[in-house]
Each structure stands twice: as structure tokens, then as C-alpha cells.
Amino acid sequence: MNAPANTPKFYDCRDAFAATLEALAVTDDRIVAVCNDSVGSSKLGGFKSKFPDRLVNVGIAEQNMVGVSAGLANGGRLPFVCAAAPFLTGRSLEQIKADISYSNANVKLVGISSGMAYGELGPTHHSIEDFAWTRVLPNLPVIAPCDRIETAAAVQWAASYDGPCFLRLSRVGVPDLLPEGHKFELGKANLLRDGSDVTLIANGTLTHRMLKAAEILAERGIQARVLNLATVRPIDEDAIIAAAEETGAIVTAEEHSIFGGLGSAVAEVVVDNAPVPMKRLGVPGVYAPTGSAEFLLDEFGMAPSAIADAAQMLIKRK
Amino acid sequence: MDIIELERVAREIRLRDLQAVFEAGAGHIGGEMSVIDILTALYFRVLNVWPDQAKHPDRDRFVLSKGHTACALYVTLAKRGFIPEEEISTFLQPHSRLNGHPNCNKVPGVETNTGPLGHGLPVAVGMAKAAKLSGAKYQTYVITGDGEMQEGSNWEALMAAAQFGLDNLTLIVDHNRFQQGASLADTNNVAPLRPKLEAFGWDVTEINGNSMDEIVPALEYRGSRPHGIVAHTNKGHGISFMQDRVDWHHKVPSKEQYDIAVAELSEAL
């Protein structure tokens, strides 16, 4: 008998974000969506038609957008600020620092189309610095969900959390990885697959590639642990230290520069607590060529087979 | 509080501010002297605030966007009962909550952290918009410096305020004609501000920002559009040798200068 075809359905996490926000807004009239002429790209069309008065569109003005959101929170509203990640974080970084993080304003920053989701549009539109920019800021949890289920859970969590956060969302399709009903817990990694030879750590669009890499490694007789680390800050030190001590080698992969992102955050924990060989996969400090996000991830060594190869090489250094 | 009393309180705040800057050996005394009359009118006449309930949801909002003049705000807040008056002596001291720029999580009465310029007006726009969304009746006031209006974020916010129809927002530009390094005119002259604000859809009032008679009615004005007050002030107002001198942006008086300034401000009391 033939094995069942394993072709999972891929989902755009923006849909889960928008649907969850709309559902929450029905019962919580504090919720407002703030955007910068980004109703379409943030999938706020449904929100706009259901709650037209609660859609605050500031036009193409990101610094003002973030400042306005801090003021909305001061006035008791619960703003979700939706904008393309490179401009939300880069254009208004000082506003995020002073008005949101330092003021501890109850504002949810939602970076849409992060990483290389705008691959073909070129490096100005790639958001591969946002982990580095945001994770140094106190009071600001940094979260990159791996699928539609975790996205919905993270949005629900954000609405109930009394403080600011940065949600990093892509538009590149990903399969379901976490079980329906999964509850988001800040700063907790999810063990998606256990193993003792090496640990693969990722979040966002890379988690499912890590799982595929683990399958390839299993075919080669290597048992890889896979951790989904949606929360980059505060980071799950316990899970990382256990991974280092129990598997002896760690590979990270991210749709981000290898400088200052998830891999750097994991490396900081490892070097402080349980030094083991590591390999950080990501964009190696260059501006990317033209191509789709999927193409660029492959181009930068993050095809599942390439991740598996990197893990296999790393194990030799144990 | 009537105009005469407001003028007396403003002079007391000037004197305490001068003392605090002298004792701390740092501060932004020029811009503090120019803005103190407006701060006094706000806190002792115009703002609906309750010092014992600093976060009361119905309070009027005030944002000091020119956050480097924090000391003037601290003295005003202390005099109004938000913080103990004796705490002013800790200004800039290690672990004092009264640092060089106001912190909203530490100092009651401060609504948002400011310091980097061009932040306060966007936040104030959000506060006013929040009132529109919730039906709250509070008014939002924000003070910027005139040099600060060189920041592009302010012009983004000016556009948004008009677009959102924020008739519950008042911007006061402390137009003292000097910024840190030089006069406004010799740097990037945003003046005249009135036609620019009007072109951006604001009602505008021009006043002598060191005259209580003109400040109070301007702050109490209510129209159908966001209201901008171009407050013509003097940097270093009230102290003869500081007035309209760019070098007093953040200079600290010598003992001799301090004594002269104390005498001048005390005489006016």
C-alpha cells in the first residue's frame, strides 16, 4: 500500500492574525488597529468594515504612527500597530524605544511581512534587522510565531498582556506545526521533536524547515531535537541550556541577519552557561540578491537538506 | 487662581528652578525660564488634574515634549502637589527619579517619556484621538520648542491631528527663537509658524508667552479644529543677563551670576 501523500496545507499567518484581532475586538472595545496606509498588506480590511471607527490610519508616517499608538494607550485604548516590519521597526526605532519600551506603553507592535517576505522588492524592504533592533529594548517581548495556530495564540496573549510587545509576522505560507488549542506562553520554547545528537532551534518561517531537516538527519541515523523558540526576548534559557547539555551541539536558523538575531540570542545563553559548538544560519551580513523569500532562504543555506548538512558537520566538532 | 496669583507662582517656580539647576550643576535653564509662565498657567488654572489620583482617567493630559526642561516641570509638579517639594533637591542626583528628562513610570503627573525631540506631539495626538474613540472629555496639551519643530515627526503629527478633527488638542510652541547651538533663524528657520500651522488645518493664536494675560485665554480657547498657540517667549526670561542669549541653553550660572539672578527674581516676588 502506498503511504499517504504528505503535502500539508500552507497558511499565511496574517490571516490568523487578522481573524483573531477581529474576534477579540468584538468583546474588547479598547482594541484599535493602527496602520500606515497598510490596510491591505496587514489584512485589516475585515477589521475596517466591522469597526470602521477603530481603524486609525495615520497615512505614510511611521514615526507619528508609533507615537500616536503610545498616546492611544495612555488614553485607555489597546492599540495593535500593523505595518511592514522594516519600516515599523527601522523608521520609528527611537519612537519604539522612548514612547513604547521606555514608557512601558501598552502597545502591540505587529511587524508584517518580516524577514525576506518582500524578497523581490530588494533589501530596502527586507526586514532582517528587526530582532536585533528590538530585542535590546527593555520591557519589550519579541515574538515570532511559527504557524497560524501560534500566531492566533500569540495575538490572544498580547491582548491580555499588560505591556508592550513586538510580534513578527511573515506572509510566507507555513504548515500547521502546533496542536489546535495551543496556548502561547511567553518565553517558553516548544519541543517539537526530541533527539540527543544535536538541537535545531528556529522560529517563524524557519521552524518547519528545521523539522524537515530533522527528518533528513533521522534518515542518516542522527537524532535531532527541534525547538520552536517563538520568544526571542525573554528567551527560554532553561530549554537552551538543557539542549546544550543534553545534545552537545546547536544549530539555529532564522530569516534575519546572523548578527544580533535569534542565533545571537541563543549563543549568548550558550556561551554564558554551557558552551558547545554552534552554527548560526541566516543572512551572513550581506544585502540579498533578488528573489522570493523561499528562494533566498535556500540561497542562504537554509534549505532543509542544507540545514541537515550543517548539523552533520557541526556534530563532528563535538 | 487669578492672573496676579499666577504671576507670583511663576516667579516662585523660576526661583526654585534656578536654585535647583545651580545646586545640581546642570540643567537647561534658558528654555526653562521661557516656558515656566505657560506651565504655571496650565497647572494652576487650566488643567483638570488631581495630584492624589495622578492617573485619574478623566484628567487632562499634558506632555512636555521639550523634555530637556524637565526641571521646570518637576518644580511645577511639586508645587501643585504631585511630588514632595523637598524632592526637588535630588534633581540629577544618583538614583533620583528626577533625571534630566521626565519619566512617566517614576514621576506622578508625567504622561509619557520625553527627551528626544519630536516625540511629544505624536503621542499627544494619540491621547486626543483616544478621547475621541472613547468619548472621554479630557483635553490634551503639548508644549514643543520652536527648534524642535524642525523634526519631521511633528509635521506628520500636525497633519494627523487635522485629519482626525482633534478639536480637543492644544499645541503650544515655546517660540523663544533659540535652539541649542544658535538662533532658530540661523539654523533652519521654521518661523513664521502661524501660516504653516494654518496651512496644515489648525486654528492658531499668537501670544506673548511670558504674559499671563495672554496665556490663560489662549489655553482656554476651544474651537472646531486642533489649536496651535505660537507663544513668543524669551529664553532666560526674568533674568537680565540670560535673556535672549543662546549660550544659556544649558549653561550653569557662576555663584556671582546666581546671586544676581536670585536677587532679580526675588525682587519680582
Coordinates of C-alpha atoms in Angstrom, one line a residue:
Chain A
M1 CA 0.0 0.0 0.0
N2 CA 1.3 3.5 -0.8
A3 CA 2.0 5.8 2.1
P4 CA -0.4 8.8 2.3
A5 CA 0.7 11.8 0.4
N6 CA 2.5 14.2 2.8
T7 CA 1.6 17.6 1.4
P8 CA 0.5 19.8 4.2
K9 CA -1.5 22.9 3.6
F10 CA 0.4 26.1 3.9
Y11 CA -1.2 29.2 5.6
D12 CA -0.5 32.9 5.6
C13 CA -0.2 33.8 9.3
R14 CA -1.6 37.3 8.5
D15 CA -5.0 35.7 8.1
A16 CA -4.8 34.1 11.6
F17 CA -3.7 37.5 13.0
A18 CA -6.5 39.4 11.4
A19 CA -9.2 36.9 12.3
T20 CA -8.0 36.8 15.9
L21 CA -7.8 40.5 16.2
E22 CA -11.4 40.9 14.8
A23 CA -12.7 38.2 17.2
L24 CA -11.0 39.9 20.2
A25 CA -12.3 43.4 19.1
V26 CA -15.9 42.2 19.3
T27 CA -15.7 41.8 23.1
D28 CA -12.9 44.3 23.9
D29 CA -13.8 47.7 22.7
R30 CA -10.5 49.1 23.7
I31 CA -8.9 47.4 20.8
V32 CA -7.9 49.6 17.9
A33 CA -5.8 48.9 14.8
V34 CA -3.3 51.5 13.9
C35 CA -1.7 51.4 10.4
N36 CA 0.3 53.4 7.9
D37 CA -1.8 53.1 4.7
S38 CA -1.3 49.4 5.2
V39 CA -4.9 48.1 5.5
G40 CA -4.4 45.6 2.6
S41 CA -1.0 44.3 3.4
S42 CA -1.9 44.0 7.1
K43 CA -5.2 42.2 6.1
L44 CA -7.2 44.8 8.1
G45 CA -10.0 45.1 5.5
G46 CA -12.3 43.0 7.7
F47 CA -11.4 44.9 10.8
K48 CA -12.1 48.2 8.9
S49 CA -15.5 47.1 7.7
K50 CA -16.5 45.7 11.1
F51 CA -15.0 48.5 13.3
P52 CA -14.6 51.5 10.9
D53 CA -14.1 54.0 13.8
R54 CA -11.4 51.9 15.4
L55 CA -9.1 51.7 12.4
V56 CA -6.6 54.5 12.9
N57 CA -4.8 55.1 9.6
V58 CA -2.1 57.7 10.0
G59 CA -1.0 57.6 6.4
I60 CA 2.6 57.1 5.4
A61 CA 4.2 58.4 8.6
E62 CA 5.7 55.7 10.8
Q63 CA 7.2 57.8 13.5
N64 CA 3.9 59.5 14.1
M65 CA 2.2 56.1 13.9
V66 CA 4.2 54.8 16.9
G67 CA 3.9 58.0 18.9
V68 CA 0.1 58.1 18.3
S69 CA -0.2 54.5 19.5
A70 CA 1.6 55.4 22.7
G71 CA -0.9 58.2 23.2
L72 CA -3.8 55.9 22.4
A73 CA -2.6 53.5 25.1
N74 CA -2.3 56.5 27.6
G75 CA -5.9 57.2 26.8
G76 CA -7.0 53.7 27.7
R77 CA -7.2 52.2 24.2
L78 CA -5.4 48.9 23.3
P79 CA -3.6 49.6 20.0
F80 CA -2.3 46.9 17.6
V81 CA 0.1 48.7 15.3
C82 CA 0.3 47.0 12.0
A83 CA 2.9 47.9 9.4
A84 CA 5.5 46.4 7.2
A85 CA 8.2 45.2 9.6
P86 CA 11.2 47.0 8.1
F87 CA 9.5 50.4 8.3
L88 CA 7.7 49.8 11.6
T89 CA 11.0 49.0 13.3
G90 CA 13.6 50.9 11.4
R91 CA 11.8 54.1 10.6
S92 CA 10.5 54.6 14.1
L93 CA 13.0 52.8 16.2
E94 CA 13.6 55.8 18.5
Q95 CA 9.8 56.1 19.0
I96 CA 9.7 52.4 19.9
K97 CA 12.4 53.0 22.4
A98 CA 11.3 56.2 24.1
D99 CA 7.5 56.2 23.6
I100 CA 6.8 52.4 23.9
S101 CA 9.6 50.5 25.6
Y102 CA 10.9 53.1 28.0
S103 CA 7.4 54.5 28.7
N104 CA 6.2 50.9 29.0
A105 CA 3.1 51.8 26.9
N106 CA 0.6 49.1 26.4
V107 CA 1.0 48.9 22.7
K108 CA 1.3 45.8 20.5
L109 CA 3.7 46.3 17.6
V110 CA 2.9 44.0 14.7
G111 CA 5.6 43.8 12.1
I112 CA 4.1 42.4 8.9
S113 CA 5.9 40.7 6.1
S114 CA 9.1 40.4 8.1
G115 CA 12.3 38.7 7.1
M116 CA 12.6 38.4 3.3
A117 CA 8.9 38.2 2.6
Y118 CA 9.3 41.1 0.2
G119 CA 12.2 39.2 -1.4
E120 CA 11.9 40.6 -4.9
L121 CA 11.4 44.1 -3.7
G122 CA 15.0 44.3 -2.6
P123 CA 17.0 44.9 0.6
T124 CA 15.3 48.1 1.5
H125 CA 12.1 46.0 2.0
H126 CA 13.8 43.1 3.7
S127 CA 13.4 43.1 7.5
I128 CA 16.4 41.2 8.7
E129 CA 17.5 43.6 11.4
D130 CA 14.3 43.8 13.4
F131 CA 15.2 41.1 16.0
A132 CA 18.5 42.9 16.7
W133 CA 16.8 46.3 16.9
T134 CA 14.0 45.3 19.2
R135 CA 15.5 42.6 21.4
V136 CA 17.9 45.1 23.1
L137 CA 15.0 47.2 24.4
P138 CA 13.8 46.5 27.9
N139 CA 10.1 45.9 28.6
L140 CA 9.5 44.6 25.0
P141 CA 8.9 40.9 24.4
V142 CA 9.9 39.9 20.9
I143 CA 7.8 37.1 19.4
A144 CA 7.9 35.3 16.0
P145 CA 5.2 32.7 15.8
C146 CA 5.9 29.6 13.6
D147 CA 2.4 28.9 12.3
R148 CA -1.2 30.1 12.2
I149 CA -2.0 28.4 15.4
E150 CA 0.8 30.0 17.3
T151 CA 0.0 33.3 15.6
A152 CA -3.5 33.3 16.9
A153 CA -2.4 32.2 20.3
A154 CA 0.2 34.9 20.5
V155 CA -2.3 37.6 19.5
Q156 CA -4.7 36.4 22.2
W157 CA -1.8 36.5 24.7
A158 CA -0.7 40.0 23.5
A159 CA -4.2 41.4 24.0
S160 CA -4.3 40.1 27.6
Y161 CA -0.7 41.1 28.4
D162 CA -0.4 44.4 30.2
G163 CA 2.6 45.9 28.4
P164 CA 4.2 46.4 25.0
C165 CA 5.4 43.6 22.7
F166 CA 6.7 43.1 19.2
L167 CA 5.0 40.4 17.1
R168 CA 7.0 39.5 14.0
L169 CA 4.8 38.0 11.3
S170 CA 5.6 36.9 7.7
R171 CA 3.4 36.5 4.7
V172 CA 5.2 33.4 3.5
G173 CA 3.0 30.3 3.9
V174 CA 3.8 27.8 6.7
P175 CA 2.2 24.5 7.6
D176 CA 0.5 23.8 10.9
L177 CA 3.0 22.7 13.5
L178 CA 1.5 23.2 16.9
P179 CA -1.7 21.4 18.0
E180 CA -5.1 23.2 17.7
G181 CA -5.8 24.9 21.0
H182 CA -2.1 25.6 21.7
K183 CA -1.8 28.3 24.3
F184 CA 1.1 30.8 23.9
E185 CA 3.4 31.1 26.9
L186 CA 5.8 34.0 26.9
G187 CA 9.4 32.9 27.0
K188 CA 8.8 29.2 26.7
A189 CA 10.2 27.1 23.9
N190 CA 8.1 24.3 22.4
L191 CA 9.8 20.9 22.0
L192 CA 8.6 19.8 18.6
R193 CA 10.8 16.7 18.3
D194 CA 13.2 15.1 20.8
G195 CA 16.7 13.9 20.0
S196 CA 20.1 13.6 21.6
D197 CA 22.7 14.2 18.9
V198 CA 22.1 17.9 18.0
T199 CA 19.4 20.6 18.7
L200 CA 17.9 22.6 15.9
I201 CA 16.4 25.9 17.1
A202 CA 14.2 28.2 15.0
N203 CA 11.1 30.3 14.9
G204 CA 8.8 32.0 12.3
T205 CA 9.1 30.6 8.8
L206 CA 12.2 28.5 9.7
T207 CA 10.6 26.1 12.2
H208 CA 9.0 23.8 9.7
R209 CA 12.3 23.8 7.7
M210 CA 14.0 22.6 10.8
L211 CA 11.6 19.8 11.3
K212 CA 12.2 18.7 7.7
A213 CA 15.9 18.9 8.3
A214 CA 15.4 16.7 11.4
E215 CA 13.6 14.1 9.2
I216 CA 16.6 14.1 6.8
L217 CA 19.0 13.7 9.7
A218 CA 16.9 10.8 11.1
E219 CA 17.3 9.1 7.7
R220 CA 21.1 9.5 8.2
G221 CA 20.8 8.0 11.7
I222 CA 21.2 11.3 13.5
Q223 CA 18.6 12.2 16.2
A224 CA 17.9 15.9 16.2
R225 CA 16.0 17.8 18.8
V226 CA 13.8 20.6 17.4
L227 CA 12.9 23.6 19.5
N228 CA 10.4 26.2 18.3
L229 CA 11.6 29.4 20.1
A230 CA 9.0 32.0 19.3
T231 CA 10.0 34.3 22.1
V232 CA 13.4 35.8 21.3
R233 CA 13.1 38.0 24.4
P234 CA 12.7 37.0 27.2
I235 CA 14.5 33.9 26.0
D236 CA 14.0 30.3 27.3
E237 CA 17.3 29.9 29.0
D238 CA 16.4 26.6 30.6
A239 CA 15.5 25.0 27.3
I240 CA 18.7 26.2 25.6
I241 CA 20.9 25.1 28.5
A242 CA 19.3 21.7 28.5
A243 CA 19.7 21.4 24.8
A244 CA 23.4 22.3 25.1
E245 CA 24.0 19.9 27.9
E246 CA 21.9 17.0 26.5
T247 CA 22.7 17.2 22.8
G248 CA 26.1 18.9 22.8
A249 CA 25.6 21.0 19.6
I250 CA 23.1 23.6 18.5
V251 CA 22.1 24.9 15.0
T252 CA 19.9 28.0 14.7
A253 CA 18.2 29.2 11.6
E254 CA 16.4 32.5 11.0
E255 CA 15.0 34.8 8.4
H256 CA 17.3 37.5 9.8
S257 CA 20.9 38.6 9.8
I258 CA 23.0 36.2 11.7
F259 CA 24.2 39.3 13.7
G260 CA 22.0 40.2 16.6
G261 CA 19.1 37.9 16.0
L262 CA 17.8 34.5 17.3
G263 CA 21.2 32.8 16.8
S264 CA 23.0 35.5 18.6
A265 CA 20.4 35.4 21.4
V266 CA 20.9 31.6 21.7
A267 CA 24.6 31.9 21.6
E268 CA 24.6 34.4 24.4
V269 CA 22.9 31.9 26.6
V270 CA 25.1 29.0 25.5
V271 CA 28.4 30.8 26.0
D272 CA 27.4 32.1 29.4
N273 CA 26.1 28.7 30.7
A274 CA 27.1 25.7 28.7
P275 CA 29.5 26.3 25.8
V276 CA 29.0 23.8 23.0
P277 CA 29.7 24.1 19.2
M278 CA 27.0 26.2 17.4
K279 CA 26.2 27.0 13.8
R280 CA 24.1 30.1 13.2
L281 CA 22.3 30.0 9.8
G282 CA 20.8 33.2 8.5
V283 CA 21.7 36.1 6.3
P284 CA 25.5 36.4 6.7
G285 CA 25.9 40.2 6.8
V286 CA 25.1 41.0 3.2
Y287 CA 22.3 42.5 1.2
A288 CA 20.4 39.8 -0.5
P289 CA 20.0 39.3 -4.3
T290 CA 16.6 39.5 -5.9
G291 CA 14.3 36.5 -5.4
S292 CA 11.4 35.2 -3.5
A293 CA 11.7 34.6 0.2
E294 CA 11.7 30.8 -0.3
F295 CA 14.5 31.2 -2.9
L296 CA 16.5 33.4 -0.7
L297 CA 16.2 31.1 2.3
D298 CA 17.6 28.3 0.1
E299 CA 20.2 30.7 -1.3
F300 CA 21.5 31.4 2.2
G301 CA 21.9 27.8 3.2
M302 CA 18.5 27.2 4.8
A303 CA 17.0 24.5 2.6
P304 CA 16.2 21.5 4.8
S305 CA 18.9 19.5 3.2
A306 CA 21.5 22.2 3.7
I307 CA 20.4 22.6 7.3
A308 CA 20.9 18.9 7.8
D309 CA 24.3 19.1 6.2
A310 CA 25.3 22.0 8.5
A311 CA 24.1 20.0 11.5
Q312 CA 26.1 16.9 10.4
M313 CA 29.2 19.0 10.0
L314 CA 28.7 20.6 13.4
I315 CA 28.3 17.3 15.2
K316 CA 31.9 16.4 14.2
R317 CA 33.1 19.4 16.3
K318 CA 31.5 18.0 19.4
Chain B
M1 CA -6.2 81.2 40.5
D2 CA -6.3 84.8 39.2
I3 CA -3.7 86.4 37.0
I4 CA -1.8 88.1 39.8
E5 CA -1.5 84.9 41.8
L6 CA -0.4 83.0 38.7
E7 CA 2.3 85.6 38.1
R8 CA 3.5 85.2 41.7
V9 CA 3.6 81.4 41.4
A10 CA 5.5 81.6 38.1
R11 CA 8.1 83.7 39.8
E12 CA 8.4 81.3 42.7
I13 CA 8.8 78.4 40.2
R14 CA 11.5 80.4 38.4
L15 CA 13.4 80.9 41.6
R16 CA 13.2 77.3 42.7
D17 CA 14.3 76.2 39.2
L18 CA 17.3 78.5 39.3
Q19 CA 18.3 77.1 42.7
A20 CA 17.9 73.5 41.5
V21 CA 20.0 74.0 38.4
F22 CA 22.6 75.8 40.3
E23 CA 22.8 73.2 43.0
A24 CA 22.8 70.3 40.5
G25 CA 25.4 72.0 38.4
A26 CA 23.3 71.2 35.3
G27 CA 20.0 71.8 33.6
H28 CA 18.5 73.7 30.7
I29 CA 17.8 77.0 32.4
G30 CA 17.2 79.2 29.3
G31 CA 14.4 77.1 28.0
E32 CA 13.0 76.6 31.5
M33 CA 12.7 80.3 32.1
S34 CA 10.9 80.8 28.8
V35 CA 8.3 78.0 29.4
I36 CA 7.6 78.5 33.1
D37 CA 4.7 81.0 32.6
I38 CA 2.9 78.6 30.4
L39 CA 3.5 75.6 32.7
T40 CA 2.2 77.7 35.6
A41 CA -1.0 78.7 33.8
L42 CA -1.6 75.1 32.8
Y43 CA -1.1 73.5 36.3
F44 CA -2.6 76.3 38.4
R45 CA -5.5 77.4 36.2
V46 CA -6.3 75.3 33.2
L47 CA -5.6 71.6 33.7
N48 CA -8.2 69.4 35.4
V49 CA -5.8 67.2 37.3
W50 CA -5.8 65.5 40.7
P51 CA -2.4 65.1 42.3
D52 CA -3.6 62.4 44.6
Q53 CA -5.0 60.5 41.7
A54 CA -2.4 61.2 39.1
K55 CA -3.7 58.5 36.7
H56 CA -7.4 59.5 37.0
P57 CA -8.9 58.6 33.6
D58 CA -10.7 62.0 33.3
R59 CA -7.6 64.0 33.9
D60 CA -6.5 66.5 31.2
R61 CA -3.3 65.3 29.5
F62 CA -0.2 67.4 29.4
V63 CA 3.0 66.4 27.5
L64 CA 6.3 68.4 27.9
S65 CA 7.7 67.5 24.5
K66 CA 10.7 69.8 25.1
G67 CA 11.8 67.3 27.8
H68 CA 15.2 68.8 28.5
T69 CA 13.3 71.5 30.5
A70 CA 12.3 68.8 32.9
C71 CA 13.4 70.7 36.0
A72 CA 10.8 73.4 35.4
L73 CA 8.1 70.6 35.1
Y74 CA 9.4 69.0 38.3
V75 CA 9.2 72.2 40.3
T76 CA 5.7 72.9 38.9
L77 CA 4.5 69.4 39.7
A78 CA 6.0 69.7 43.2
K79 CA 4.3 73.0 43.8
R80 CA 1.0 71.5 42.6
G81 CA 1.3 68.6 44.9
F82 CA 2.3 65.7 42.7
I83 CA 5.7 65.1 44.3
P84 CA 7.2 66.4 47.6
E85 CA 8.7 69.9 47.2
E86 CA 11.8 68.9 49.1
E87 CA 12.4 66.2 46.5
I88 CA 13.5 68.9 44.0
S89 CA 16.9 69.0 45.8
T90 CA 17.5 65.5 44.4
F91 CA 17.4 66.7 40.8
L92 CA 20.0 64.8 38.8
Q93 CA 21.4 63.1 41.9
P94 CA 22.2 59.3 41.7
H95 CA 19.1 57.2 41.8
S96 CA 16.8 60.3 41.9
R97 CA 13.6 59.8 39.9
L98 CA 14.1 63.4 38.8
N99 CA 16.5 62.9 35.9
G100 CA 17.3 65.3 33.1
H101 CA 14.3 64.2 31.1
P102 CA 10.9 63.2 32.6
N103 CA 10.0 59.6 33.2
C104 CA 6.3 58.7 33.3
N105 CA 6.7 55.5 35.2
K106 CA 8.6 57.1 38.1
V107 CA 7.2 60.7 38.4
P108 CA 3.5 61.1 39.0
G109 CA 2.0 63.7 36.6
V110 CA 4.3 62.8 33.8
E111 CA 2.3 61.2 31.0
T112 CA 5.0 59.9 28.6
N113 CA 8.7 59.8 28.5
T114 CA 10.2 62.7 26.5
G115 CA 13.7 63.8 25.8
P116 CA 14.5 63.1 22.2
L117 CA 12.8 65.9 20.3
G118 CA 9.8 65.4 18.1
H119 CA 8.1 62.8 20.2
G120 CA 5.6 64.6 22.3
L121 CA 3.2 65.9 19.6
P122 CA 2.6 62.5 18.0
V123 CA 1.9 61.0 21.5
A124 CA -0.4 63.9 22.3
V125 CA -2.3 63.3 19.0
G126 CA -2.8 59.7 20.2
M127 CA -4.1 60.9 23.6
A128 CA -6.6 63.2 21.9
K129 CA -7.6 60.6 19.4
A130 CA -8.2 58.1 22.3
A131 CA -10.6 60.6 23.9
K132 CA -12.5 60.8 20.6
L133 CA -12.7 57.0 20.4
S134 CA -13.9 56.5 24.0
G135 CA -16.0 59.7 24.3
A136 CA -13.8 60.9 27.2
K137 CA -14.0 64.7 27.8
Y138 CA -10.4 65.4 28.7
Q139 CA -8.3 67.9 26.8
T140 CA -4.7 67.2 25.7
Y141 CA -2.0 69.9 25.8
V142 CA 1.5 69.6 24.5
I143 CA 4.5 72.0 24.6
T144 CA 7.2 71.8 22.0
G145 CA 10.2 74.1 21.5
D146 CA 10.4 76.1 18.3
G147 CA 13.7 74.5 17.3
E148 CA 12.0 71.1 18.0
M149 CA 9.6 71.9 15.2
Q150 CA 12.5 71.1 12.8
E151 CA 11.8 67.4 13.5
G152 CA 9.7 65.9 10.7
S153 CA 7.7 63.7 13.1
N154 CA 5.9 66.9 14.3
W155 CA 4.7 67.7 10.8
E156 CA 3.4 64.1 10.4
A157 CA 1.5 64.7 13.7
L158 CA 0.2 68.1 12.6
M159 CA -1.3 66.5 9.5
A160 CA -2.9 63.6 11.5
A161 CA -4.4 66.0 14.1
A162 CA -6.2 67.9 11.4
Q163 CA -7.3 64.8 9.6
F164 CA -8.6 63.3 12.8
G165 CA -10.5 66.5 13.7
L166 CA -8.9 66.8 17.1
D167 CA -10.6 69.9 18.5
N168 CA -9.6 68.6 21.9
L169 CA -5.8 69.1 21.3
T170 CA -3.8 72.2 22.0
L171 CA -0.2 72.6 20.9
I172 CA 1.9 75.4 22.5
V173 CA 5.1 76.2 20.7
D174 CA 7.5 77.8 23.0
H175 CA 8.9 80.3 20.4
N176 CA 11.9 81.6 22.2
R177 CA 13.9 81.9 18.9
F178 CA 16.9 80.0 20.1
Q179 CA 17.9 76.3 20.0
Q180 CA 20.9 74.6 21.5
G181 CA 23.6 75.9 19.2
A182 CA 22.4 79.1 17.6
S183 CA 19.3 81.1 16.8
L184 CA 16.4 79.5 15.0
A185 CA 16.8 81.9 12.2
D186 CA 20.4 80.9 11.7
T187 CA 19.8 77.2 11.8
N188 CA 16.6 76.1 10.0
N189 CA 14.1 78.8 10.3
V190 CA 10.7 77.2 10.8
A191 CA 9.3 80.6 11.5
P192 CA 6.8 82.0 10.7
L193 CA 4.9 79.2 12.3
R194 CA 1.4 80.6 12.1
P195 CA 0.9 80.3 8.4
K196 CA 2.4 76.8 8.4
L197 CA 0.1 75.6 11.1
E198 CA -2.9 77.2 9.5
A199 CA -2.0 75.6 6.2
F200 CA -2.0 72.3 8.0
G201 CA -5.5 72.8 9.1
W202 CA -5.1 74.2 12.6
D203 CA -6.6 77.2 14.4
V204 CA -3.7 79.4 15.5
T205 CA -3.4 82.0 18.2
E206 CA -0.2 84.1 18.6
I207 CA 0.5 85.4 22.1
N208 CA 3.2 86.8 24.3
G209 CA 4.1 83.5 26.1
N210 CA 5.5 85.3 29.1
S211 CA 2.3 87.3 29.7
M212 CA -0.3 85.6 31.9
D213 CA -3.0 87.9 30.5
E214 CA -2.5 86.4 27.1
I215 CA -1.6 82.8 28.1
V216 CA -4.7 82.0 30.0
P217 CA -7.3 82.9 27.4
A218 CA -5.3 81.2 24.7
L219 CA -5.1 78.0 26.7
E220 CA -8.8 78.2 27.4
Y221 CA -9.8 78.7 23.8
R222 CA -12.0 76.0 22.2
G223 CA -12.7 75.8 18.5
S224 CA -13.6 73.2 16.0
R225 CA -10.1 72.3 14.9
P226 CA -6.8 71.5 16.7
H227 CA -5.5 74.6 18.3
G228 CA -1.9 75.8 17.9
I229 CA -0.6 78.6 20.2
V230 CA 2.6 80.3 18.9
A231 CA 3.9 81.6 22.2
H232 CA 6.5 84.3 21.7
T233 CA 8.8 84.0 24.7
N234 CA 12.3 85.0 25.8
K235 CA 14.9 82.4 26.6
G236 CA 16.1 83.1 30.1
H237 CA 13.0 85.2 30.8
G238 CA 13.2 87.1 34.1
I239 CA 16.9 87.0 34.5
S240 CA 18.5 90.1 32.8
F241 CA 21.8 88.6 31.8
M242 CA 20.3 85.4 30.4
Q243 CA 17.5 86.8 28.4
D244 CA 17.7 86.1 24.7
R245 CA 21.2 84.7 24.9
V246 CA 21.9 81.4 23.2
D247 CA 24.7 80.4 25.5
W248 CA 22.2 80.0 28.4
H249 CA 20.6 76.9 26.7
H250 CA 22.3 74.6 29.3
K251 CA 24.9 76.8 31.0
V252 CA 25.0 76.9 34.7
P253 CA 25.4 80.2 36.5
S254 CA 28.5 81.0 38.5
K255 CA 28.0 81.9 42.2
E256 CA 28.1 85.5 41.3
Q257 CA 25.7 85.2 38.5
Y258 CA 23.4 83.1 40.7
D259 CA 23.3 85.7 43.4
I260 CA 22.4 88.4 40.8
A261 CA 19.6 86.1 39.4
V262 CA 18.2 85.3 42.8
A263 CA 18.1 89.0 43.6
E264 CA 16.3 89.8 40.4
L265 CA 13.7 87.0 40.8
S266 CA 13.3 87.7 44.5
E267 CA 12.7 91.4 43.8
A268 CA 9.9 90.5 41.5
L269 CA 8.2 88.3 44.1

